[in-house]
PDB file of C-alpha atoms in Angstrom:
ATOM      1  CA  MET F 677       0.000   0.000   0.000  1.00  0.00           C
ATOM      2  CA  GLU F 678       1.163   3.541  -0.711  1.00  0.00           C
ATOM      3  CA  ILE F 679       0.999   5.753   2.380  1.00  0.00           C
ATOM      4  CA  ALA F 680       1.826   9.426   2.732  1.00  0.00           C
ATOM      5  CA  ILE F 681       3.046  10.567   6.136  1.00  0.00           C
ATOM      6  CA  ILE F 682       2.745  14.304   6.725  1.00  0.00           C
ATOM      7  CA  GLY F 683       5.407  15.190   9.272  1.00  0.00           C
ATOM      8  CA  ALA F 684       8.691  13.547  10.197  1.00  0.00           C
ATOM      9  CA  GLY F 685       8.559  13.481  13.996  1.00  0.00           C
ATOM     10  CA  ASP F 686       8.591  10.547  16.398  1.00  0.00           C
ATOM     11  CA  VAL F 687       5.125   9.150  15.627  1.00  0.00           C
ATOM     12  CA  GLY F 688       5.335   9.594  11.859  1.00  0.00           C
ATOM     13  CA  GLY F 689       8.908   8.307  11.693  1.00  0.00           C
ATOM     14  CA  THR F 690       8.146   5.261  13.839  1.00  0.00           C
ATOM     15  CA  LEU F 691       4.999   4.282  11.937  1.00  0.00           C
ATOM     16  CA  GLY F 692       6.820   4.827   8.651  1.00  0.00           C
ATOM     17  CA  ARG F 693       9.638   2.465   9.648  1.00  0.00           C
ATOM     18  CA  LEU F 694       7.181  -0.188  10.837  1.00  0.00           C
ATOM     19  CA  TRP F 695       5.028  -0.029   7.708  1.00  0.00           C
ATOM     20  CA  ILE F 696       8.071  -0.176   5.425  1.00  0.00           C
ATOM     21  CA  LYS F 697       9.124  -3.405   7.148  1.00  0.00           C
ATOM     22  CA  LYS F 698       5.708  -4.820   6.247  1.00  0.00           C
ATOM     23  CA  GLY F 699       6.155  -3.982   2.578  1.00  0.00           C
ATOM     24  CA  HIS F 700       4.244  -0.709   2.358  1.00  0.00           C
ATOM     25  CA  HIS F 701       5.531   2.202   0.274  1.00  0.00           C
ATOM     26  CA  ILE F 702       6.020   5.416   2.225  1.00  0.00           C
ATOM     27  CA  MET F 703       6.441   9.039   1.211  1.00  0.00           C
ATOM     28  CA  PHE F 704       7.038  11.694   3.835  1.00  0.00           C
ATOM     29  CA  GLY F 705       5.560  15.112   3.166  1.00  0.00           C
ATOM     30  CA  VAL F 706       7.280  18.021   4.904  1.00  0.00           C
ATOM     31  CA  ARG F 707       7.629  21.783   4.560  1.00  0.00           C
ATOM     32  CA  ASN F 708      11.376  21.524   3.902  1.00  0.00           C
ATOM     33  CA  PRO F 709      12.482  18.181   2.417  1.00  0.00           C
ATOM     34  CA  GLN F 710      16.147  19.218   2.759  1.00  0.00           C
ATOM     35  CA  SER F 711      16.053  19.932   6.485  1.00  0.00           C
ATOM     36  CA  HIS F 712      18.587  18.301   8.803  1.00  0.00           C
ATOM     37  CA  ASN F 713      15.935  16.358  10.746  1.00  0.00           C
ATOM     38  CA  VAL F 714      14.321  15.003   7.587  1.00  0.00           C
ATOM     39  CA  ARG F 715      17.664  13.924   6.148  1.00  0.00           C
ATOM     40  CA  ASN F 716      18.529  12.121   9.376  1.00  0.00           C
ATOM     41  CA  LEU F 717      15.181  10.313   9.342  1.00  0.00           C
ATOM     42  CA  ILE F 718      15.593   9.170   5.749  1.00  0.00           C
ATOM     43  CA  ARG F 719      19.151   7.952   6.442  1.00  0.00           C
ATOM     44  CA  SER F 720      17.956   6.031   9.493  1.00  0.00           C
ATOM     45  CA  ILE F 721      15.274   4.230   7.487  1.00  0.00           C
ATOM     46  CA  ASN F 722      17.631   3.530   4.553  1.00  0.00           C
ATOM     47  CA  SER F 723      15.096   1.742   2.359  1.00  0.00           C
ATOM     48  CA  GLY F 724      14.404   3.935  -0.641  1.00  0.00           C
ATOM     49  CA  VAL F 725      11.706   5.872   1.175  1.00  0.00           C
ATOM     50  CA  LYS F 726      10.501   8.966  -0.673  1.00  0.00           C
ATOM     51  CA  VAL F 727      10.322  12.506   0.664  1.00  0.00           C
ATOM     52  CA  GLY F 728       8.718  15.583  -0.848  1.00  0.00           C
ATOM     53  CA  THR F 729       6.503  18.530  -0.169  1.00  0.00           C
ATOM     54  CA  ILE F 730       3.166  18.159   1.576  1.00  0.00           C
ATOM     55  CA  GLY F 731       1.332  18.478  -1.736  1.00  0.00           C
ATOM     56  CA  GLU F 732       3.564  15.906  -3.438  1.00  0.00           C
ATOM     57  CA  ALA F 733       3.063  13.400  -0.654  1.00  0.00           C
ATOM     58  CA  ALA F 734      -0.707  13.914  -0.636  1.00  0.00           C
ATOM     59  CA  SER F 735      -0.803  13.222  -4.380  1.00  0.00           C
ATOM     60  CA  PHE F 736       1.378  10.120  -3.957  1.00  0.00           C
ATOM     61  CA  ALA F 737      -1.031   8.083  -1.834  1.00  0.00           C
ATOM     62  CA  ASP F 738      -4.687   7.428  -1.109  1.00  0.00           C
ATOM     63  CA  VAL F 739      -3.924   6.955   2.605  1.00  0.00           C
ATOM     64  CA  ILE F 740      -2.459   9.959   4.428  1.00  0.00           C
ATOM     65  CA  LEU F 741      -1.278  10.053   8.049  1.00  0.00           C
ATOM     66  CA  LEU F 742      -1.406  13.521   9.642  1.00  0.00           C
ATOM     67  CA  ALA F 743       1.539  13.065  12.010  1.00  0.00           C
ATOM     68  CA  ILE F 744       1.821  16.729  12.960  1.00  0.00           C
ATOM     69  CA  PRO F 745       0.869  18.911  15.945  1.00  0.00           C
ATOM     70  CA  TRP F 746      -2.813  19.762  16.117  1.00  0.00           C
ATOM     71  CA  MET F 747      -2.192  23.490  15.711  1.00  0.00           C
ATOM     72  CA  ALA F 748      -0.593  22.893  12.293  1.00  0.00           C
ATOM     73  CA  VAL F 749      -3.316  20.675  10.842  1.00  0.00           C
ATOM     74  CA  GLU F 750      -5.614  23.262   9.243  1.00  0.00           C
ATOM     75  CA  GLU F 751      -2.737  24.980   7.425  1.00  0.00           C
ATOM     76  CA  VAL F 752      -1.371  21.633   6.230  1.00  0.00           C
ATOM     77  CA  ILE F 753      -4.734  20.574   4.860  1.00  0.00           C
ATOM     78  CA  LYS F 754      -4.998  23.835   2.936  1.00  0.00           C
ATOM     79  CA  SER F 755      -1.573  23.236   1.372  1.00  0.00           C
ATOM     80  CA  ALA F 756      -2.155  19.553   0.582  1.00  0.00           C
ATOM     81  CA  GLY F 757      -4.310  20.058  -2.496  1.00  0.00           C
ATOM     82  CA  ASN F 758      -7.337  17.961  -3.427  1.00  0.00           C
ATOM     83  CA  LEU F 759      -8.020  15.416  -0.655  1.00  0.00           C
ATOM     84  CA  SER F 760     -11.367  14.199  -1.982  1.00  0.00           C
ATOM     85  CA  GLU F 761     -11.761  10.425  -1.481  1.00  0.00           C
ATOM     86  CA  LYS F 762      -8.426  10.228   0.351  1.00  0.00           C
ATOM     87  CA  ILE F 763      -8.320   8.352   3.652  1.00  0.00           C
ATOM     88  CA  LEU F 764      -6.949  10.705   6.312  1.00  0.00           C
ATOM     89  CA  ILE F 765      -5.630   9.049   9.466  1.00  0.00           C
ATOM     90  CA  ASP F 766      -5.881  11.467  12.381  1.00  0.00           C
ATOM     91  CA  PRO F 767      -3.604  10.640  15.346  1.00  0.00           C
ATOM     92  CA  THR F 768      -3.627  14.230  16.626  1.00  0.00           C
ATOM     93  CA  ASN F 769      -4.718  15.397  20.057  1.00  0.00           C
ATOM     94  CA  PRO F 770      -5.704  19.018  20.810  1.00  0.00           C
ATOM     95  CA  ILE F 771      -4.056  19.068  24.251  1.00  0.00           C
ATOM     96  CA  ASN F 772      -3.385  22.327  26.083  1.00  0.00           C
ATOM     97  CA  ALA F 773       0.119  23.461  27.035  1.00  0.00           C
ATOM     98  CA  ASP F 774       0.059  22.164  30.620  1.00  0.00           C
ATOM     99  CA  LEU F 775      -1.381  18.767  29.571  1.00  0.00           C
ATOM    100  CA  THR F 776      -4.516  19.126  31.706  1.00  0.00           C
ATOM    101  CA  GLY F 777      -7.267  19.412  29.105  1.00  0.00           C
ATOM    102  CA  LEU F 778      -8.298  19.857  25.492  1.00  0.00           C
ATOM    103  CA  ILE F 779      -8.238  23.148  23.590  1.00  0.00           C
ATOM    104  CA  ILE F 780     -11.358  22.320  21.628  1.00  0.00           C
ATOM    105  CA  GLU F 781     -15.073  22.504  22.383  1.00  0.00           C
ATOM    106  CA  SER F 782     -16.657  19.382  23.849  1.00  0.00           C
ATOM    107  CA  SER F 783     -19.228  19.454  21.036  1.00  0.00           C
ATOM    108  CA  THR F 784     -16.590  18.484  18.482  1.00  0.00           C
ATOM    109  CA  SER F 785     -13.202  16.795  18.101  1.00  0.00           C
ATOM    110  CA  ALA F 786     -10.008  17.257  16.155  1.00  0.00           C
ATOM    111  CA  ALA F 787     -11.109  14.509  13.777  1.00  0.00           C
ATOM    112  CA  GLU F 788     -14.494  16.122  13.130  1.00  0.00           C
ATOM    113  CA  GLU F 789     -12.857  19.475  12.435  1.00  0.00           C
ATOM    114  CA  ILE F 790     -10.476  17.811   9.982  1.00  0.00           C
ATOM    115  CA  ALA F 791     -13.468  16.292   8.182  1.00  0.00           C
ATOM    116  CA  LYS F 792     -14.899  19.804   7.787  1.00  0.00           C
ATOM    117  CA  TRP F 793     -11.634  21.231   6.451  1.00  0.00           C
ATOM    118  CA  ALA F 794     -10.874  18.315   4.101  1.00  0.00           C
ATOM    119  CA  LYS F 795     -14.266  17.990   2.448  1.00  0.00           C
ATOM    120  CA  GLY F 796     -14.816  14.751   0.558  1.00  0.00           C
ATOM    121  CA  SER F 797     -12.087  12.896   2.441  1.00  0.00           C
ATOM    122  CA  LYS F 798     -12.606   9.855   4.662  1.00  0.00           C
ATOM    123  CA  VAL F 799     -11.310  10.707   8.140  1.00  0.00           C
ATOM    124  CA  VAL F 800     -10.380   7.896  10.512  1.00  0.00           C
ATOM    125  CA  LYS F 801      -9.237   8.541  14.081  1.00  0.00           C
ATOM    126  CA  ALA F 802      -6.452   6.132  15.041  1.00  0.00           C
ATOM    127  CA  PHE F 803      -3.073   5.850  16.815  1.00  0.00           C
ATOM    128  CA  ASN F 804      -3.794   8.849  19.067  1.00  0.00           C
ATOM    129  CA  SER F 805      -3.847   7.140  22.478  1.00  0.00           C
ATOM    130  CA  ILE F 806      -0.367   5.623  22.527  1.00  0.00           C
ATOM    131  CA  GLY F 807       3.157   7.031  22.409  1.00  0.00           C
ATOM    132  CA  ALA F 808       5.835   6.549  19.758  1.00  0.00           C
ATOM    133  CA  LYS F 809       8.056   4.503  22.086  1.00  0.00           C
ATOM    134  CA  ALA F 810       5.395   1.859  22.713  1.00  0.00           C
ATOM    135  CA  LEU F 811       4.729   1.512  18.981  1.00  0.00           C
ATOM    136  CA  ASN F 812       8.020  -0.341  18.585  1.00  0.00           C
ATOM    137  CA  ASN F 813       6.792  -3.253  20.713  1.00  0.00           C
ATOM    138  CA  LEU F 814       3.043  -3.647  21.101  1.00  0.00           C
ATOM    139  CA  GLN F 815       3.258  -6.889  23.065  1.00  0.00           C
ATOM    140  CA  PHE F 816       2.675  -6.425  26.806  1.00  0.00           C
ATOM    141  CA  GLY F 817       3.110  -9.768  28.507  1.00  0.00           C
ATOM    142  CA  SER F 818       0.485 -12.094  27.041  1.00  0.00           C
ATOM    143  CA  VAL F 819      -1.609  -9.361  25.410  1.00  0.00           C
ATOM    144  CA  ARG F 820      -1.194  -6.866  22.598  1.00  0.00           C
ATOM    145  CA  ALA F 821      -2.037  -3.180  22.802  1.00  0.00           C
ATOM    146  CA  ASP F 822      -5.316  -2.068  21.262  1.00  0.00           C
ATOM    147  CA  ALA F 823      -5.691   0.479  18.496  1.00  0.00           C
ATOM    148  CA  PHE F 824      -9.007   2.266  18.965  1.00  0.00           C
ATOM    149  CA  ILE F 825     -10.341   3.283  15.560  1.00  0.00           C
ATOM    150  CA  CYS F 826     -13.397   5.334  14.641  1.00  0.00           C
ATOM    151  CA  GLY F 827     -14.793   6.833  11.467  1.00  0.00           C
ATOM    152  CA  ASP F 828     -17.933   7.153   9.390  1.00  0.00           C
ATOM    153  CA  ASP F 829     -16.740   5.124   6.386  1.00  0.00           C
ATOM    154  CA  PHE F 830     -16.605   1.378   7.020  1.00  0.00           C
ATOM    155  CA  LYS F 831     -14.252   0.565   4.123  1.00  0.00           C
ATOM    156  CA  SER F 832     -11.772   3.194   5.246  1.00  0.00           C
ATOM    157  CA  LYS F 833     -11.802   1.844   8.794  1.00  0.00           C
ATOM    158  CA  THR F 834     -11.123  -1.626   7.400  1.00  0.00           C
ATOM    159  CA  VAL F 835      -8.020  -0.305   5.622  1.00  0.00           C
ATOM    160  CA  ILE F 836      -6.705   1.316   8.810  1.00  0.00           C
ATOM    161  CA  LYS F 837      -7.446  -1.786  10.873  1.00  0.00           C
ATOM    162  CA  LYS F 838      -5.232  -3.750   8.479  1.00  0.00           C
ATOM    163  CA  LEU F 839      -2.432  -1.194   8.824  1.00  0.00           C
ATOM    164  CA  ALA F 840      -2.757  -1.423  12.613  1.00  0.00           C
ATOM    165  CA  THR F 841      -2.669  -5.220  12.725  1.00  0.00           C
ATOM    166  CA  ASP F 842       0.296  -5.223  10.335  1.00  0.00           C
ATOM    167  CA  ILE F 843       2.455  -3.615  13.030  1.00  0.00           C
ATOM    168  CA  GLY F 844       1.173  -5.668  15.948  1.00  0.00           C
ATOM    169  CA  PHE F 845      -1.974  -4.032  17.292  1.00  0.00           C
ATOM    170  CA  ASP F 846      -5.241  -5.647  18.195  1.00  0.00           C
ATOM    171  CA  THR F 847      -8.003  -3.337  16.978  1.00  0.00           C
ATOM    172  CA  VAL F 848     -11.211  -2.021  18.508  1.00  0.00           C
ATOM    173  CA  ASP F 849     -13.829  -0.467  16.231  1.00  0.00           C
ATOM    174  CA  ALA F 850     -14.979   2.493  18.314  1.00  0.00           C
ATOM    175  CA  GLY F 851     -17.849   3.403  15.990  1.00  0.00           C
ATOM    176  CA  HIS F 852     -18.569   6.621  14.145  1.00  0.00           C
ATOM    177  CA  LEU F 853     -16.291   9.650  13.920  1.00  0.00           C
ATOM    178  CA  ILE F 854     -18.220  11.442  16.677  1.00  0.00           C
ATOM    179  CA  ASN F 855     -16.552   9.020  19.095  1.00  0.00           C
ATOM    180  CA  ALA F 856     -13.224  10.682  18.361  1.00  0.00           C
ATOM    181  CA  ARG F 857     -14.301  13.029  21.163  1.00  0.00           C
ATOM    182  CA  ALA F 858     -13.958  10.131  23.610  1.00  0.00           C
ATOM    183  CA  LEU F 859     -10.722   8.882  22.055  1.00  0.00           C
ATOM    184  CA  GLU F 860      -9.122  12.299  22.455  1.00  0.00           C
ATOM    185  CA  TYR F 861      -9.956  12.248  26.153  1.00  0.00           C
ATOM    186  CA  LEU F 862      -8.539   8.718  26.294  1.00  0.00           C
ATOM    187  CA  ALA F 863      -5.323  10.196  24.915  1.00  0.00           C
ATOM    188  CA  LEU F 864      -5.419  12.863  27.612  1.00  0.00           C
ATOM    189  CA  LEU F 865      -5.622  10.089  30.215  1.00  0.00           C
ATOM    190  CA  TRP F 866      -2.642   8.352  28.581  1.00  0.00           C
ATOM    191  CA  ILE F 867      -0.635  11.583  28.786  1.00  0.00           C
ATOM    192  CA  GLN F 868      -1.584  12.108  32.414  1.00  0.00           C
ATOM    193  CA  LEU F 869      -0.562   8.563  33.338  1.00  0.00           C
ATOM    194  CA  ALA F 870       2.660   8.637  31.335  1.00  0.00           C
ATOM    195  CA  TYR F 871       3.942  12.051  32.418  1.00  0.00           C
ATOM    196  CA  THR F 872       1.991  13.567  35.312  1.00  0.00           C
ATOM    197  CA  ARG F 873       1.745  10.220  37.134  1.00  0.00           C
ATOM    198  CA  GLN F 874       5.260   9.348  35.898  1.00  0.00           C
ATOM    199  CA  MET F 875       4.427   5.871  34.620  1.00  0.00           C
ATOM    200  CA  GLY F 876       6.508   6.573  31.538  1.00  0.00           C
ATOM    201  CA  PRO F 877       5.618   6.400  27.836  1.00  0.00           C
ATOM    202  CA  ASN F 878       5.933   2.617  27.493  1.00  0.00           C
ATOM    203  CA  ILE F 879       2.275   2.041  28.402  1.00  0.00           C
ATOM    204  CA  ALA F 880      -0.832   1.207  26.375  1.00  0.00           C
ATOM    205  CA  PHE F 881      -4.561   0.544  26.730  1.00  0.00           C
ATOM    206  CA  LYS F 882      -6.287  -2.835  26.376  1.00  0.00           C
ATOM    207  CA  LEU F 883     -10.022  -3.553  26.211  1.00  0.00           C
ATOM    208  CA  LEU F 884     -10.753  -6.858  27.963  1.00  0.00           C
ATOM    209  CA  THR F 885     -13.801  -8.873  26.934  1.00  0.00           C
ATOM    210  CA  ARG F 886     -15.532 -12.091  27.979  1.00  0.00           C
ATOM    211  CA  GLY F 887     -17.475 -14.451  25.775  1.00  0.00           C
ATOM    212  CA  ALA F 888     -21.227 -14.859  26.212  1.00  0.00           C
ATOM    213  CA  GLY F 889     -22.057 -16.662  29.456  1.00  0.00           C
ATOM    214  CA  ALA F 890     -18.529 -16.402  30.834  1.00  0.00           C
TER     215      ALA F 890
END
C-alpha cells in the first residue's frame, strides 16, 4: 500500500519504519524536504523511502497520516491540495500546554474538524492514544495493545485496521467519527498517566472482553 506521512517526527517516523518493514511504500511530506531532521530520518530508514513537499506526498497516496501537531493541521490541509476520497488518518490530540485538558469545544473533536476542512475525504481517528516509544513493541506480557479506531466510512476503517494489525496491534472499532471526542480524552488520560503520574511512555490501553455466558 502507498501511504503518505505528513510530518517527520517521532510518531510519523516510527509508523513509517514499521510499515516499510511490512512492505508498504512510504512518502514523507514536509515543509522543507532538505532539512537536517528530515535527512537524518531518511538515512535512518535507509530503504528507498521517498520525501517531498506536503502536496507531493498527498498526491502520492490514497492513505495519508497527519503526524503533525494539532495546531498545524488546518494549514497543512490547505496546502495539501485535493483530498477528496483520500483516507486521512488522524492521530492528533488538541491538548493544552500544561497537559490538563483539550483546547477544543466538547461538542466536536479534532477529527471532526479535519473532516470539515478536508471535504470529501474519509477521516479515521487512530493511533492517538499511545506514544511513539510503545509503537516499537506492542506486546505487553500475554496481550497486545489495542488500536481504537473510529470513522464514518466502514471501508476506510477496514483499511486502517489492516495497517494497525500489520504492526502488531489488536483493533477495537470504536464506531462513528463522533466518538473521536472520547478517544481524544482517552489520549489525555494516557498523557496524564505517562507524564503527570510518571508511569513513563511505554504504556498502552487494552479492552478486555468475555465471551457470552462467561
